[in-house]
Amino acid sequence: MRVVGQETAVREMSIVLSKKLGRLSAGNVLMVGSSGSGKTTLMRAVEDYLAETTSTEERPILVRLHANVLAEDAIGGRPGQTVLWRLLEAARELRGPQVPVTDLLRQIEEGLVFVDEVDKIRGRIEGIPQIAGIRAQEALLTLIENERTAIELPEWAGGGRAMLDTARLLFVCAGAFEGLYDAVHDRVTIGEDRGALREVAVVDGDDIRQEAHFRLHEWLRQQDLFDYGMTPQFLSRFESIILLEPLSVDELVKIFLSRPEIGLEQARAYFAQHGINLAVSPAAVRRIAKVAAEQPRVGARALSEVFRRVMRTYEFEPDRWATDDGTLVIDQAEIDKALE
Ligand SMILES: Nc1ncnc2c1ncn2[C@@H]1O[C@H](COP(=O)(O)OP(=O)(O)OP(=O)(O)O)[C@@H](O)[C@H]1O
Ligand SMILES: [Mg+2]
């Protein structure tokens, strides 16, 4: 799997998937984790995993959509329809146009729906009701609960309406819930539960300091998510709420070296075009990961940003920087100089 770290989330997702594949009932999952911690990456990894390990006949139909789509639908007076349309399209794509629509409809009743950026359908922001968000949550709830939901069939499926039992659909929702961390931290330090977060002695060499270690998963309650704007009815439909952890420097190193979208491969290709072999030393990679880890709230995305900042210096007139044998070595010193 291409997800680095996040063991709890990966494990939980594997369990849910194996239940789904074994046709057992599986509870809906809500993932909460700061931006760039791997939520969308995990969803994509599940899609790839299913594509690689299951035959098209037994693969559950899966769609991934942005929560805003639910809000648009709800406002447009067709709550939940896009989810069903996407499922139906995905089923046709997977099984082929010759498969009868009734078969496709039966198959999507067992489908998987990934709703990304679910924190964008808050029902309340700072006490002010958000109609679109409330409606979107209600629409999702209807799909989760209803044994009979109408789908308006698209033209290719013959038009008209059909009834679907959506009660067995599996929902995996994810969101960064920006501001939730601070809200819970405030609650246990200066708010209603002040004093709850105790300081512990930390030994650092000869030094002993008192520090309060706040970890969201130790303190998050359902109430915090209600306060954030997710309705109790909505939340009660999730069997597990999984928190993704902030990525450690070691994990960021791994991501930097293994994920092509971060930019190392592209940079190598760029220099190779100029006949230069780009080499980034392990110490330099660590340095990049450390700097990235210090950036708040962007997670692994900071890796690309930091690396880009470093490479900018060298990408212009690359020949200037390479040794005679055509190698450009980026070591810790080069990183520090570029980031000055
Ligand atoms: N745990 C991880 N394992 C591997 N790559 C990761 C991980 N977390 C983040 N990344 C990298 O960082 C990029 C952003 O991660 P991702 O899109 O999964 O974040 P996210 O949690 O969905 O954030 P957001 O809330 O902003 O959507 C990915 O393209 C991937 O390269
Ligand atoms: Mg994401």
Coordinates of N, CA and C and ligand atoms in Angstrom, one line a residue, residues 2-4 6 33-41 117 176 247 255 259 261-262 300-301, ligand 1:
R2 N 0.4 2.3 -0.7 CA 1.3 3.4 -0.8 C 1.1 4.5 0.3
V3 N 0.3 4.1 1.3 CA 0.1 5.1 2.4 C 1.3 4.8 3.4
V4 N 1.9 5.9 3.8 CA 3.0 5.8 4.8 C 2.4 6.1 6.2
Q6 N 0.1 6.1 9.5 CA -1.3 6.1 9.7 C -1.8 4.6 9.9
G33 N -8.5 14.2 10.0 CA -7.1 14.4 10.1 C -6.7 15.6 9.4
S34 N -5.6 16.3 9.9 CA -5.3 17.6 9.3 C -4.9 17.5 7.9
S35 N -4.9 18.6 7.2 CA -4.6 18.7 5.8 C -3.2 18.0 5.5
G36 N -3.2 17.3 4.4 CA -1.9 16.7 4.0 C -1.4 15.5 4.9
S37 N -2.4 14.9 5.7 CA -2.0 13.8 6.5 C -2.2 12.4 5.8
G38 N -2.9 12.4 4.7 CA -3.1 11.2 3.9 C -4.5 10.7 3.8
K39 N -5.5 11.5 4.0 CA -6.9 11.0 3.9 C -7.2 10.6 2.5
T40 N -7.0 11.6 1.6 CA -7.3 11.3 0.2 C -6.4 10.2 -0.4
T41 N -5.2 10.2 0.1 CA -4.2 9.2 -0.4 C -4.7 7.8 0.0
E117 N -13.7 15.7 1.9 CA -13.9 17.1 2.3 C -15.3 17.2 3.0
A176 N -10.7 17.5 7.0 CA -9.6 18.0 7.8 C -10.1 18.7 9.0
L247 N 2.2 13.6 10.6 CA 3.2 12.7 10.2 C 4.6 13.1 10.8
I255 N 7.9 9.5 2.6 CA 7.0 10.0 1.6 C 7.8 10.8 0.6
R259 N 6.9 9.0 -2.9 CA 5.7 9.5 -3.6 C 6.2 10.3 -4.8
E261 N 4.6 12.3 -6.7 CA 4.0 13.7 -6.8 C 4.7 14.7 -6.0
I262 N 5.5 14.3 -5.1 CA 6.2 15.3 -4.2 C 7.3 16.1 -5.1
A300 N 2.2 16.6 4.6 CA 3.2 16.2 3.6 C 3.3 17.2 2.4
R301 N 2.2 18.0 2.2 CA 2.3 19.0 1.1 C 3.5 19.9 1.3
Ligands
LIG1 N1 0.2 9.1 4.9 C1 0.7 9.4 3.7 N2 1.3 8.5 2.9 C2 1.8 8.8 1.7 N3 1.7 10.0 1.2 C3 1.1 11.0 1.9 C4 0.6 10.7 3.2 N4 0.1 11.9 3.6 C5 0.2 12.8 2.7 N5 0.9 12.3 1.6 C6 1.3 13.0 0.4 O1 0.9 14.4 0.6 C7 -0.1 14.7 -0.5 C8 -1.3 15.2 0.2 O2 -1.9 14.2 0.9 P1 -3.5 13.9 0.9 O3 -4.1 14.5 -0.4 O4 -3.8 12.5 1.2 O5 -3.9 14.8 2.1 P2 -5.3 15.0 2.8 O6 -5.2 14.4 4.2 O7 -6.4 14.5 1.9 O8 -5.4 16.6 3.0 P3 -6.7 17.6 2.7 O9 -7.4 17.6 4.0 O10 -6.0 18.9 2.5 O11 -7.4 17.1 1.5 C9 -0.3 13.4 -1.2 O12 -0.3 13.6 -2.6 C10 0.8 12.5 -0.9 O13 1.9 12.7 -1.8

